[in-house]
Amino acid sequence: MYKILTGNYRQGHLVLDETLDSDWEGKRVNIIVYDVEESSNKQQKFFDLVDKQSFDLPLDYRFNRDELYP
């Protein structure tokens, strides 16, 4: 079972935006922490790269695999 939560780190404590259900009571959990803003910048750089390398195909374009692999 997993759940992704968001929160803020304030004065040495992780403050979650929502609480866990009672199903989680007493269970041991692993927490992965990453900076959303840093991740967002990397994601934007990736999408910018994709935009630079992308191009539109004509509407009548057909991929013919037999031409590539006779």
Short mmCIF file of C-alpha atoms in Angstrom, two decimals, residues 13-47:
data_model
loop_
_atom_site.label_atom_id
_atom_site.label_comp_id
_atom_site.label_asym_id
_atom_site.label_seq_id
_atom_site.Cartn_x
_atom_site.Cartn_y
_atom_site.Cartn_z
CA HIS A 13 8.93 19.36 11.59
CA LEU A 14 7.31 17.95 8.49
CA VAL A 15 3.74 19.28 8.35
CA LEU A 16 1.57 17.26 5.97
CA ASP A 17 -1.25 18.84 3.99
CA GLU A 18 -3.58 15.96 4.88
CA THR A 19 -3.78 13.20 7.45
CA LEU A 20 -3.48 9.48 6.83
CA ASP A 21 -6.49 7.18 7.11
CA SER A 22 -6.92 4.94 10.15
CA ASP A 23 -5.71 2.01 7.97
CA TRP A 24 -2.19 3.37 8.43
CA GLU A 25 -2.40 3.41 12.23
CA GLY A 26 0.53 1.58 13.81
CA LYS A 27 2.24 0.83 10.48
CA ARG A 28 5.85 1.67 9.79
CA VAL A 29 6.30 3.94 6.75
CA ASN A 30 9.20 5.05 4.56
CA ILE A 31 9.36 8.70 3.60
CA ILE A 32 11.06 10.07 0.50
CA VAL A 33 11.61 13.82 0.58
CA TYR A 34 12.36 15.93 -2.47
CA ASP A 35 12.17 19.60 -3.34
CA VAL A 36 9.12 20.20 -5.51
CA GLU A 37 10.50 23.44 -6.90
CA GLU A 38 13.77 21.81 -7.96
CA SER A 39 11.90 18.88 -9.48
CA SER A 40 9.61 21.29 -11.30
CA ASN A 41 12.63 23.07 -12.84
CA LYS A 42 14.09 19.76 -14.05
CA GLN A 43 10.73 18.76 -15.45
CA GLN A 44 10.40 22.08 -17.29
CA LYS A 45 13.92 21.71 -18.75
CA PHE A 46 12.98 18.24 -19.98
CA PHE A 47 9.80 19.50 -21.65
#
